[in-house]
Coordinates of C-alpha atoms in Angstrom, one line a residue:
X1 CA 84.3 -15.7 -38.4
X2 CA 80.7 -14.5 -38.9
X3 CA 79.8 -11.3 -37.0
X4 CA 78.0 -11.6 -33.8
X5 CA 74.6 -9.9 -33.4
X6 CA 76.1 -6.7 -32.0
X7 CA 79.0 -6.4 -34.4
X8 CA 79.3 -5.3 -38.0
X9 CA 82.2 -5.8 -40.4
X10 CA 82.6 -3.4 -43.4
X11 CA 85.1 -3.0 -46.1
X12 CA 86.7 0.5 -45.9
X13 CA 87.1 0.4 -49.7
X14 CA 83.3 0.0 -50.3
X15 CA 82.5 2.9 -48.1
X16 CA 85.0 5.3 -49.6
X17 CA 84.3 4.2 -53.2
X18 CA 80.7 5.3 -52.7
X19 CA 82.0 8.9 -53.0
X20 CA 82.8 10.3 -56.4
X21 CA 85.8 12.7 -56.3
X22 CA 87.2 14.4 -59.3
X23 CA 90.5 15.6 -58.0
X24 CA 89.2 19.0 -57.1
X25 CA 89.2 20.2 -53.5
X26 CA 86.2 18.7 -51.7
X27 CA 84.6 18.3 -48.2
X28 CA 83.0 14.9 -47.7
X29 CA 80.6 14.0 -44.8
X30 CA 80.6 10.5 -43.4
X31 CA 77.9 9.8 -40.8
X32 CA 77.8 6.4 -39.0
X33 CA 74.5 6.2 -37.1
X34 CA 73.5 3.1 -35.1
X35 CA 70.2 2.3 -33.4
X36 CA 72.2 0.8 -30.5
X37 CA 75.8 0.4 -29.4
X38 CA 76.9 -1.9 -32.2
X39 CA 80.6 -2.4 -32.8
X40 CA 81.7 -1.6 -36.3
X41 CA 85.0 -2.9 -37.8
X42 CA 86.5 -1.8 -41.0
X43 CA 88.6 -4.1 -43.1
X44 CA 91.8 -2.4 -44.4
X45 CA 92.1 -0.5 -47.7
X46 CA 95.7 -0.3 -48.8
X47 CA 95.3 2.3 -51.5
X48 CA 96.8 5.8 -51.1
X49 CA 95.1 8.7 -49.4
X50 CA 92.4 10.4 -51.5
X51 CA 93.9 13.7 -52.7
X52 CA 92.3 17.1 -52.1
X53 CA 89.5 15.7 -50.0
X54 CA 88.8 16.1 -46.3
X55 CA 86.3 14.2 -44.3
X56 CA 83.9 15.3 -41.6
X57 CA 83.3 12.1 -39.7
X58 CA 80.4 11.8 -37.2
X59 CA 79.7 8.7 -35.2
X60 CA 76.3 8.4 -33.5
X61 CA 75.9 5.6 -30.9
X62 CA 78.1 3.2 -32.9
X63 CA 81.3 1.8 -31.3
X64 CA 84.4 2.0 -33.3
X65 CA 87.8 0.8 -32.2
X66 CA 90.8 3.1 -32.8
X67 CA 92.1 0.4 -35.2
X68 CA 89.0 0.9 -37.4
X69 CA 89.2 4.6 -37.2
X70 CA 92.9 4.4 -38.2
X71 CA 92.0 2.1 -41.0
X72 CA 89.6 4.7 -42.5
X73 CA 92.0 7.6 -41.9
X74 CA 94.7 5.8 -44.0
X75 CA 92.8 6.9 -47.1
X76 CA 90.5 9.6 -45.7
X77 CA 91.9 12.7 -44.2
X78 CA 89.8 13.4 -41.1
X79 CA 89.1 17.2 -40.7
X80 CA 86.3 17.1 -38.1
X81 CA 85.7 14.0 -35.9
X82 CA 82.8 13.9 -33.5
X83 CA 81.3 11.1 -31.3
X84 CA 77.7 11.6 -30.2
X85 CA 76.4 9.3 -27.4
X86 CA 79.4 7.1 -28.0
X87 CA 83.2 7.1 -27.8
X88 CA 86.2 5.5 -29.5
X89 CA 86.8 2.1 -28.0
X90 CA 90.1 2.1 -26.1
X91 CA 90.1 -1.5 -25.0
X92 CA 89.0 -4.4 -27.2
X93 CA 89.9 -8.1 -27.5
X94 CA 89.7 -9.7 -31.0
X95 CA 88.6 -13.2 -31.6
X96 CA 92.2 -14.4 -32.2
X97 CA 93.2 -13.2 -28.7
X98 CA 95.0 -10.1 -29.7
X99 CA 94.2 -6.8 -28.1
X100 CA 93.6 -3.3 -29.2
X101 CA 96.7 -1.0 -29.2
X102 CA 94.9 2.0 -27.8
X103 CA 97.9 4.2 -27.7
X104 CA 97.7 4.6 -31.5
X105 CA 95.3 7.5 -32.3
X106 CA 96.7 8.3 -35.8
X107 CA 93.2 9.1 -37.1
X108 CA 93.3 12.4 -35.2
X109 CA 96.6 13.6 -36.7
X110 CA 95.0 15.8 -39.3
X111 CA 91.9 16.8 -37.4
X112 CA 91.0 20.5 -36.9
X113 CA 88.0 19.8 -34.7
X114 CA 87.2 17.0 -32.2
X115 CA 84.0 16.5 -30.3
X116 CA 83.0 13.9 -27.8
X117 CA 79.5 13.8 -26.3
X118 CA 79.3 10.8 -24.0
X119 CA 76.1 8.9 -23.3
X120 CA 74.3 10.0 -20.1
X121 CA 75.5 8.5 -16.9
X122 CA 78.6 7.1 -18.5
X123 CA 82.0 7.7 -16.9
X124 CA 84.0 4.8 -18.2
X125 CA 86.0 6.8 -20.7
X126 CA 89.4 8.0 -19.5
X127 CA 90.8 11.2 -21.1
X128 CA 94.4 10.0 -20.7
X129 CA 93.7 6.7 -22.5
X130 CA 91.7 8.4 -25.2
X131 CA 94.6 10.7 -26.1
X132 CA 97.3 8.2 -25.0
X133 CA 99.4 8.9 -28.1
X134 CA 102.8 10.3 -27.1
X135 CA 102.2 13.4 -29.3
X136 CA 100.4 16.7 -29.4
X137 CA 97.7 17.7 -31.8
X138 CA 98.7 21.1 -33.1
X139 CA 96.1 21.0 -35.9
X140 CA 93.2 20.9 -33.5
X141 CA 91.5 24.3 -33.2
X142 CA 88.1 23.3 -31.9
X143 CA 87.6 20.9 -29.0
X144 CA 84.2 19.9 -27.5
X145 CA 83.5 17.6 -24.5
X146 CA 80.2 17.0 -22.9
X147 CA 79.4 14.7 -20.0
X148 CA 83.2 14.1 -19.7
X149 CA 84.8 14.4 -16.3
X150 CA 87.9 16.4 -16.9
X151 CA 88.6 17.8 -13.4
X152 CA 91.8 15.9 -13.1
X153 CA 92.9 16.6 -16.7
X154 CA 92.4 20.3 -17.3
X155 CA 96.1 21.0 -17.1
X156 CA 96.8 18.4 -19.8
X157 CA 94.7 20.1 -22.4
X158 CA 97.2 22.9 -23.0
X159 CA 100.0 20.5 -23.9
X160 CA 97.8 18.2 -26.0
X161 CA 96.1 21.0 -28.0
X162 CA 98.5 24.0 -28.0
X163 CA 96.8 25.9 -30.8
X164 CA 93.2 25.6 -29.6
X165 CA 90.9 28.5 -30.4
X166 CA 87.5 27.1 -29.3
X167 CA 87.2 25.0 -26.1
X168 CA 83.8 23.8 -25.1
X169 CA 83.4 21.6 -21.9
X170 CA 79.8 21.5 -20.9
X171 CA 77.8 19.3 -18.4
X172 CA 81.1 17.8 -17.3
X173 CA 81.1 18.4 -13.5
X174 CA 83.9 21.0 -13.6
X175 CA 84.6 22.8 -10.4
X176 CA 86.8 25.5 -11.9
X177 CA 87.8 26.9 -15.2
X178 CA 90.8 25.9 -17.2
X179 CA 93.4 28.7 -17.8
X180 CA 92.2 29.2 -21.4
X181 CA 93.1 30.7 -23.8
X182 CA 96.7 29.6 -23.5
X183 CA 97.9 31.8 -26.3
X184 CA 96.8 35.0 -27.9
X185 CA 97.5 33.9 -31.5
X186 CA 94.4 34.4 -33.7
X187 CA 94.1 31.9 -36.5
X188 CA 92.5 31.8 -39.9
X189 CA 90.7 28.9 -41.6
X190 CA 93.0 26.7 -43.7
X191 CA 93.3 26.8 -47.5
X192 CA 91.9 30.3 -47.7
X193 CA 88.4 29.2 -46.6
X194 CA 85.8 31.7 -45.5
X195 CA 82.4 31.3 -43.9
X196 CA 79.4 32.0 -46.1
X197 CA 77.0 34.7 -44.9
X198 CA 74.7 32.0 -43.5
X199 CA 77.7 30.3 -41.8
X200 CA 78.9 33.5 -40.4
X201 CA 75.5 34.3 -39.0
X202 CA 75.2 30.8 -37.4
X203 CA 78.7 31.0 -35.9
X204 CA 79.0 34.6 -34.8
X205 CA 76.5 37.2 -35.9
X206 CA 73.5 35.6 -34.1
X207 CA 75.6 35.9 -30.9
X208 CA 76.4 39.5 -31.6
X209 CA 80.0 38.7 -32.3
X210 CA 81.8 40.6 -35.1
X211 CA 84.5 38.6 -36.8
X212 CA 86.1 38.2 -40.2
X213 CA 84.6 35.4 -42.3
X214 CA 88.0 33.8 -42.7
X215 CA 88.9 34.0 -39.0
X216 CA 88.4 31.4 -36.3
X217 CA 86.2 32.4 -33.4
X218 CA 87.9 32.2 -30.0
X219 CA 85.4 30.6 -27.5
X220 CA 85.4 29.2 -24.0
X221 CA 82.1 27.4 -23.2
X222 CA 81.8 26.0 -19.7
X223 CA 78.0 25.8 -19.5
X224 CA 76.2 23.5 -17.1
X225 CA 79.1 22.6 -14.9
X226 CA 79.6 23.0 -11.1
X227 CA 81.6 26.2 -11.0
X228 CA 80.0 27.8 -8.0
X229 CA 82.5 30.6 -7.4
X230 CA 85.2 32.4 -9.4
X231 CA 86.4 34.5 -6.5
X232 CA 90.2 34.7 -6.9
X233 CA 90.1 33.4 -10.4
X234 CA 91.2 35.6 -13.4
X235 CA 90.5 34.9 -17.0
X236 CA 93.2 36.3 -19.3
X237 CA 93.8 36.6 -23.0
X238 CA 91.9 37.1 -26.2
X239 CA 88.4 35.6 -26.3
X240 CA 85.4 36.4 -28.4
X241 CA 82.9 34.5 -26.3
X242 CA 82.8 33.2 -22.7
X243 CA 79.8 31.1 -21.6
X244 CA 79.3 30.2 -17.9
X245 CA 75.5 29.5 -17.9
X246 CA 73.9 27.0 -15.5
X247 CA 76.8 26.5 -13.1
X248 CA 75.3 27.6 -9.8
X249 CA 77.7 30.5 -9.9
X250 CA 77.1 32.9 -6.9
X251 CA 80.2 35.1 -6.8
X252 CA 83.2 36.3 -8.7
X253 CA 85.9 38.9 -8.1
X254 CA 86.1 42.4 -9.5
X255 CA 89.2 41.2 -11.5
X256 CA 87.7 37.9 -12.7
X257 CA 87.0 39.2 -16.2
X258 CA 89.4 42.2 -16.3
X259 CA 92.2 40.2 -18.0
X260 CA 90.1 39.3 -21.0
X261 CA 90.8 41.2 -24.3
X262 CA 88.3 41.7 -27.0
X263 CA 85.5 39.8 -25.3
X264 CA 82.2 40.4 -27.2
X265 CA 79.9 37.8 -25.7
X266 CA 79.5 37.0 -22.0
X267 CA 76.8 34.5 -20.8
X268 CA 76.3 34.3 -17.0
X269 CA 72.7 33.2 -17.2
X270 CA 70.9 30.7 -15.0
X271 CA 73.1 31.1 -12.0
X272 CA 72.8 32.4 -8.4
X273 CA 74.3 35.9 -8.7
X274 CA 72.5 38.2 -6.3
X275 CA 75.1 41.0 -6.2
X276 CA 77.8 41.9 -8.7
X277 CA 81.2 43.2 -7.5
X278 CA 81.9 46.9 -8.1
X279 CA 83.6 47.3 -11.5
X280 CA 83.0 43.6 -12.2
X281 CA 82.7 44.3 -15.9
X282 CA 85.1 47.3 -16.1
X283 CA 87.6 45.9 -18.5
X284 CA 85.1 44.6 -21.0
X285 CA 85.0 47.6 -23.3
X286 CA 84.4 45.5 -26.4
X287 CA 81.5 43.6 -24.9
X288 CA 78.4 43.5 -27.2
X289 CA 76.3 40.7 -25.7
X290 CA 75.6 40.3 -22.0
X291 CA 73.3 37.6 -20.7
X292 CA 72.4 37.7 -17.0
X293 CA 69.0 35.9 -17.4
X294 CA 67.6 33.9 -14.4
X295 CA 69.9 35.1 -11.6
X296 CA 68.9 36.7 -8.2
X297 CA 69.7 40.3 -9.0
X298 CA 67.5 42.9 -7.2
X299 CA 69.3 46.1 -8.1
X300 CA 70.7 47.5 -11.3
X301 CA 73.0 50.4 -10.3
X302 CA 74.0 53.3 -12.5
X303 CA 77.6 52.1 -12.8
X304 CA 76.9 48.4 -13.4
X305 CA 77.4 48.7 -17.2
X306 CA 79.2 52.0 -17.1
X307 CA 82.2 50.8 -19.1
X308 CA 80.3 48.5 -21.5
X309 CA 79.2 51.1 -24.0
X310 CA 79.4 48.8 -27.0
X311 CA 76.6 46.5 -25.7
X312 CA 73.9 45.8 -28.3
X313 CA 72.1 43.1 -26.4
X314 CA 71.5 43.0 -22.6
X315 CA 69.3 40.3 -20.9
X316 CA 68.4 40.9 -17.3
X317 CA 65.1 38.9 -17.4
X318 CA 63.8 36.5 -14.7
X319 CA 65.7 38.1 -11.9
X320 CA 64.2 39.9 -8.8
X321 CA 65.0 43.4 -10.0
X322 CA 62.9 46.0 -8.1
X323 CA 65.3 49.0 -8.3
X324 CA 67.0 50.5 -11.4
X325 CA 69.3 53.4 -11.2
X326 CA 68.0 56.6 -12.9
X327 CA 70.8 56.4 -15.5
X328 CA 71.4 52.6 -15.5
X329 CA 71.3 52.1 -19.3
X330 CA 71.8 55.7 -20.5
X331 CA 75.4 55.3 -21.7
X332 CA 74.6 52.2 -23.8
X333 CA 74.3 54.2 -27.1
X334 CA 74.6 51.1 -29.3
X335 CA 72.0 49.0 -27.4
X336 CA 69.5 47.3 -29.7
X337 CA 67.6 44.9 -27.4
X338 CA 67.0 45.2 -23.6
X339 CA 65.2 42.3 -21.8
X340 CA 63.8 43.0 -18.4
X341 CA 60.8 40.7 -18.3
X342 CA 59.6 38.9 -15.2
X343 CA 61.2 41.0 -12.5
X344 CA 59.6 43.2 -9.8
X345 CA 59.8 46.5 -11.7
X346 CA 57.0 48.9 -10.8
X347 CA 58.3 52.1 -12.4
X348 CA 60.5 53.3 -15.3
X349 CA 61.8 56.7 -16.3
X350 CA 63.0 58.2 -19.6
X351 CA 66.5 58.9 -18.1
X352 CA 67.2 55.2 -17.5
X353 CA 67.4 54.5 -21.3
X354 CA 69.9 55.5 -24.0
X355 CA 68.1 58.6 -25.2
X356 CA 70.7 59.2 -28.0
X357 CA 70.8 55.7 -29.3
X358 CA 70.2 55.3 -33.0
X359 CA 69.6 51.6 -32.8
X360 CA 67.5 50.9 -29.6
X361 CA 64.7 48.8 -31.2
X362 CA 63.4 46.3 -28.7
X363 CA 62.4 46.5 -25.0
X364 CA 60.8 43.5 -23.2
X365 CA 59.0 44.1 -19.9
X366 CA 56.6 41.2 -19.7
X367 CA 55.4 40.0 -16.4
X368 CA 56.4 43.0 -14.3
X369 CA 54.0 44.4 -11.7
X370 CA 53.8 47.7 -13.6
X371 CA 50.4 49.4 -13.1
X372 CA 51.1 52.7 -14.7
X373 CA 51.9 52.8 -18.4
X374 CA 55.6 53.7 -18.8
X375 CA 55.3 56.7 -21.1
X376 CA 59.1 56.8 -21.7
X377 CA 58.7 54.0 -24.3
X378 CA 56.9 56.4 -26.6
X379 CA 59.7 58.8 -26.9
X380 CA 62.4 56.8 -28.7
X381 CA 62.7 57.3 -32.5
X382 CA 64.0 53.8 -33.2
X383 CA 62.2 51.7 -30.6
X384 CA 60.0 49.5 -32.7
X385 CA 59.0 46.7 -30.3
X386 CA 57.9 47.2 -26.7
X387 CA 56.5 44.2 -24.9
X388 CA 54.4 44.8 -21.8
X389 CA 52.5 41.5 -21.8
X390 CA 50.9 40.2 -18.6
X391 CA 51.6 43.3 -16.5
X392 CA 49.2 45.2 -14.2
X393 CA 48.8 48.2 -16.5
X394 CA 45.1 49.2 -16.4
X395 CA 44.8 52.6 -18.0
X396 CA 42.7 53.5 -15.0
X397 CA 43.2 57.2 -15.6
X398 CA 43.7 57.3 -19.4
X399 CA 42.9 61.0 -19.7
X400 CA 45.6 62.0 -17.2
X401 CA 48.1 59.7 -18.9
X402 CA 47.6 61.6 -22.1
X403 CA 47.9 64.9 -20.3
X404 CA 51.1 63.8 -18.6
X405 CA 52.8 62.8 -21.9
X406 CA 55.7 65.1 -22.9
X407 CA 54.5 66.4 -26.2
X408 CA 58.0 67.6 -27.3
X409 CA 59.5 64.2 -26.7
X410 CA 56.6 62.4 -28.3
X411 CA 56.7 64.6 -31.4
X412 CA 60.4 64.4 -31.7
X413 CA 60.5 60.7 -31.2
X414 CA 58.0 60.1 -34.0
X415 CA 58.8 62.9 -36.5
X416 CA 59.8 61.5 -39.9
X417 CA 62.5 64.1 -40.4
X418 CA 64.1 67.0 -38.6
X419 CA 61.9 69.5 -40.5
X420 CA 58.6 67.7 -39.7
X421 CA 56.0 70.2 -38.6
X422 CA 53.0 69.6 -36.3
X423 CA 50.7 69.5 -39.3
X424 CA 53.0 67.0 -41.1
X425 CA 53.0 64.8 -38.0
X426 CA 49.2 64.6 -37.9
X427 CA 48.6 64.2 -41.7
X428 CA 51.4 61.8 -42.6
X429 CA 51.6 58.1 -41.8
X430 CA 54.7 56.1 -40.9
X431 CA 56.0 53.2 -43.0
X432 CA 55.8 51.0 -40.0
X433 CA 53.9 51.3 -36.8
X434 CA 55.7 50.9 -33.5
X435 CA 54.4 47.9 -31.7
X436 CA 53.3 48.2 -28.0
X437 CA 52.1 44.8 -26.9
X438 CA 49.9 44.9 -23.8
X439 CA 48.4 41.4 -24.2
X440 CA 47.0 39.9 -21.0
X441 CA 47.3 43.1 -18.9
X442 CA 44.4 44.6 -16.9
X443 CA 43.1 47.4 -19.2
X444 CA 39.4 47.5 -18.6
X445 CA 38.4 50.8 -20.3
X446 CA 39.5 53.6 -22.5
X447 CA 37.8 56.4 -20.6
X448 CA 38.5 59.7 -22.2
X449 CA 37.1 62.5 -20.0
X450 CA 35.3 65.5 -21.4
X451 CA 37.0 68.8 -20.4
X452 CA 34.4 71.5 -20.8
X453 CA 34.5 74.8 -22.7
X454 CA 36.8 77.2 -20.7
X455 CA 40.0 78.5 -22.3
X456 CA 42.3 76.3 -20.2
X457 CA 40.2 73.2 -20.7
X458 CA 40.1 73.9 -24.5
X459 CA 43.9 74.1 -24.5
X460 CA 44.1 70.9 -22.6
X461 CA 41.6 69.3 -25.0
X462 CA 43.7 70.4 -28.0
X463 CA 46.9 69.0 -26.6
X464 CA 45.0 65.8 -25.7
X465 CA 43.8 65.5 -29.3
X466 CA 47.4 66.0 -30.7
X467 CA 48.9 63.4 -28.4
X468 CA 46.1 60.8 -28.9
X469 CA 46.3 61.2 -32.7
X470 CA 50.0 60.6 -32.6
X471 CA 49.4 57.4 -30.5
X472 CA 46.8 56.2 -32.9
X473 CA 48.7 57.0 -36.1
X474 CA 52.3 55.9 -35.1
X475 CA 51.8 53.0 -32.6
X476 CA 50.1 49.7 -32.7
X477 CA 48.7 49.0 -29.2
X478 CA 47.9 45.3 -28.9
X479 CA 45.1 44.9 -26.4
X480 CA 44.4 41.1 -26.8
X481 CA 43.1 39.3 -23.7
X482 CA 42.4 42.5 -21.7
X483 CA 39.2 42.9 -19.8
X484 CA 37.9 45.9 -21.8
X485 CA 34.5 46.8 -20.5
X486 CA 32.5 48.6 -23.2
X487 CA 30.2 50.7 -21.1
X488 CA 29.3 54.4 -21.5
X489 CA 32.8 55.4 -20.7
X490 CA 34.1 54.5 -24.2
X491 CA 31.8 57.0 -25.9
X492 CA 34.0 60.0 -25.7
X493 CA 36.8 58.0 -27.3
X494 CA 34.6 56.6 -30.0
X495 CA 33.3 60.2 -30.7
X496 CA 36.8 61.4 -31.0
X497 CA 37.8 58.7 -33.5
X498 CA 34.7 59.4 -35.6
X499 CA 35.5 63.1 -35.6
X500 CA 39.0 62.4 -36.7
X501 CA 37.6 60.3 -39.5
X502 CA 35.4 63.1 -40.6
X503 CA 38.3 65.5 -40.6
X504 CA 40.4 63.2 -42.7
X505 CA 43.0 62.6 -40.0
X506 CA 42.2 58.9 -39.9
X507 CA 41.4 56.7 -42.9
X508 CA 39.1 54.1 -41.3
X509 CA 41.3 51.1 -42.1
X510 CA 43.6 51.5 -39.1
X511 CA 44.3 48.3 -37.1
X512 CA 42.3 49.4 -34.0
X513 CA 39.0 49.5 -35.8
X514 CA 39.0 45.7 -35.8
X515 CA 41.6 44.6 -33.3
X516 CA 40.4 46.3 -30.1
X517 CA 37.5 44.1 -28.9
X518 CA 35.2 44.3 -25.9
X519 CA 35.4 41.7 -23.2
X520 CA 32.2 42.7 -21.4
X521 CA 29.3 43.2 -21.0
X522 CA 28.2 39.8 -22.4
X523 CA 26.1 41.3 -25.3
X524 CA 29.3 43.1 -26.6
X525 CA 31.8 40.3 -26.0
X526 CA 34.3 40.0 -28.9
X527 CA 32.7 43.0 -30.7
X528 CA 35.1 45.7 -31.9
X529 CA 35.1 48.7 -29.6
X530 CA 34.4 51.1 -32.3
X531 CA 31.4 49.1 -33.6
X532 CA 29.4 49.4 -30.4
X533 CA 26.6 51.9 -31.0
X534 CA 26.7 54.7 -28.4
X535 CA 22.9 54.3 -27.9
X536 CA 23.5 50.7 -26.7
X537 CA 26.1 51.5 -24.1
X538 CA 25.2 52.1 -20.4
X539 CA 26.8 52.7 -17.1
X540 CA 25.9 51.6 -13.5
X541 CA 24.1 54.2 -11.4
X542 CA 23.0 54.5 -7.8
X543 CA 19.3 55.4 -8.0
X544 CA 16.3 55.2 -5.6
X545 CA 14.0 52.2 -5.7
X546 CA 16.7 50.0 -7.3
X547 CA 16.1 46.5 -5.8
X548 CA 18.9 45.6 -3.3
X549 CA 19.5 42.2 -5.1
X550 CA 19.7 43.8 -8.6
X551 CA 21.8 46.4 -10.4
X552 CA 20.6 49.5 -12.2
X553 CA 22.2 51.2 -15.2
X554 CA 21.5 54.2 -17.4
X555 CA 21.6 54.1 -21.2
X556 CA 23.9 56.6 -22.7
X557 CA 21.7 58.4 -25.2
X558 CA 18.1 57.7 -24.2
X559 CA 18.6 57.9 -20.4
X560 CA 16.4 54.8 -20.1
X561 CA 17.0 52.9 -16.8
X562 CA 18.0 49.3 -17.0
X563 CA 17.1 47.1 -14.0
X564 CA 19.3 44.0 -14.2
X565 CA 17.9 41.2 -12.1
X566 CA 19.3 38.3 -14.1
X567 CA 20.2 35.1 -12.2
X568 CA 19.0 36.4 -8.8
X569 CA 16.6 33.6 -7.9
X570 CA 13.5 35.9 -8.1
X571 CA 10.1 34.2 -7.8
X572 CA 8.0 37.5 -8.2
X573 CA 8.4 40.9 -9.7
X574 CA 9.7 43.6 -7.3
X575 CA 7.1 45.7 -5.7
X576 CA 8.6 49.0 -6.9
X577 CA 11.2 50.1 -9.4
X578 CA 12.9 53.4 -10.3
X579 CA 11.0 56.2 -11.9
X580 CA 11.2 56.8 -15.6
X581 CA 11.2 54.5 -18.7
X582 CA 12.5 51.0 -17.8
X583 CA 14.3 48.1 -19.5
X584 CA 13.8 45.1 -17.3
X585 CA 16.2 42.2 -17.5
X586 CA 14.7 39.4 -15.5
X587 CA 16.2 36.3 -17.3
X588 CA 17.1 33.0 -15.6
X589 CA 15.0 33.4 -12.5
X590 CA 12.1 31.4 -11.0
X591 CA 9.2 33.7 -11.9
X592 CA 6.1 31.8 -12.9
X593 CA 3.5 34.6 -13.2
X594 CA 3.5 38.0 -14.7
X595 CA 0.9 40.4 -13.3
X596 CA 0.5 44.0 -14.3
X597 CA 2.1 46.4 -11.9
X598 CA 2.3 50.1 -11.9
X599 CA 5.7 50.3 -13.6
X600 CA 4.9 47.9 -16.4
X601 CA 3.1 50.8 -18.2
X602 CA 6.4 52.6 -18.5
X603 CA 8.5 49.6 -19.3
X604 CA 10.0 49.6 -22.8
X605 CA 11.7 46.2 -22.7
X606 CA 10.9 43.1 -20.7
X607 CA 13.2 40.1 -20.9
X608 CA 12.1 36.9 -19.2
X609 CA 13.8 34.1 -21.0
X610 CA 15.0 31.2 -18.8
X611 CA 12.1 31.4 -16.3
X612 CA 10.5 27.9 -16.3
X613 CA 6.7 27.4 -16.2
X614 CA 6.2 31.1 -17.0
X615 CA 2.6 32.2 -17.5
X616 CA 1.8 35.6 -19.0
X617 CA -1.8 37.0 -19.5
X618 CA -2.5 38.6 -22.9
X619 CA -3.3 42.0 -21.4
X620 CA 0.2 42.2 -19.8
X621 CA 1.8 41.7 -23.2
X622 CA 0.2 44.6 -24.8
X623 CA 2.2 47.8 -25.1
X624 CA 5.8 46.5 -24.9
X625 CA 8.3 47.5 -27.5
X626 CA 10.5 44.5 -26.7
X627 CA 9.3 41.3 -25.0
X628 CA 11.3 38.2 -24.8
X629 CA 9.9 35.2 -22.9
X630 CA 12.1 32.3 -24.0
X631 CA 15.5 31.7 -25.6

């Protein structure tokens, strides 16, 4: 009978003969991928099983009957079997009237791993029918179900798969957890196999799990189910990883995780946890990775992670944290990465963090309403990446911030060795700059105040110089997308940098010479801060005779007064202007005539571009250093 449009008949022999085995041990991959749910039938191949070869079989969207799968497995030993957006057909009527004997699932006898990801909105597959065979599957060590309603069948898993090491049931409407693991027997890969370095990274290291390359990982993954509470439930046994992300979980008991042995990775992200029970993580002394991202936590107490001293990764981002205990993370001496972004944190202290850690390298604080720069982040020897993007930090009192820095901690945290002297610290350069990312914050100036000449102020100035040099030489401050206003207040800073260049303490090729750019005023936009001539800078002043509709500024070196009346709708020149030499910015108004007034004789610069129908008599033009009438 010719195949119908949605069915396909293949010879198993043709498929298997396309592989070229030489008798040595081999792993073969067979992927059957269909554009739609076509039914594939395999005609029998009566030859003996292919020796020393195991198959990883993946079926994507195609429909295969258990008869066809059994036909293939007569010659090909299935090691991994996975169904993606499909499932093995349990019921089928052949053209001769015979029906599928779905109780025969011989193709799974040798399988070590089984995965079934059902199509979305599909609930026609019955677990009992799929594994109807009157037998267990002791070889199966890994089992994955997705979009598979197993609420009525959780208790059957233990008997069907007694040696399971890795159980993943996600997006499957579970209301509670299975009592997994059901044994504490750790297992190794068959045939003396071991994961490569890349395979070990993908399987374990990237999740901060330490495991031998020849050992199977023990995992329970229950992500994206409906487990809203675990009050009264207790996990028990050896697990490396437990994942409970995206369940709507709002509560658990103090003993929920206390029965777990050796747990290294716990994911409780994207839930509704607002408060954690006292000693909720007490028994998890091997824990290395904790993810509490996107919950409703508002407080991190000193004892929340008191017993989890092996943590290397802690994610508390996207909560509502506004209060952190003064020693909340101080015991986490192995911590490498701490994520606190997008909370309500307004202050941080040095004592909160693991001061004696030799591995603390990354701290993420983006999107918090911090207005004061947290100086604590400058004191850790190993902290290489601090992200403070999109905060409210403004450096409003930059000079006081420098004075408040703890010089001993700053020097110790950046010394290249235990014998580094103050001179060494200033003259040497680190192999790598520590990165402080302040992108998108509110830094509008780098105002370095002058201290004067008294003894106390000279001492302050010396200490300020030392601290500022350490910041410039050992840190990379990223100030992208900050509203840096390059007015006269930047001049003390630029003078300091030039003096350090002259003294040989800076080289001139440091990142900040090009990377720190002005945002305003308009004539300096995108110009590097240290390329703005001091003589071109100016600051706003309150001065007599300054027109009420205009703004007046004083140039830094010359003292010339700028009268800025741009875009004010003027039709005539003001009757009077401040005393002294003037620069007049009258662009983009409605002035039509320029007549000589008393202050024009002391005007150095007159800018009139953008005034339509402007008429200027020749005698008015004479005597100006700068006259600009049109763009």
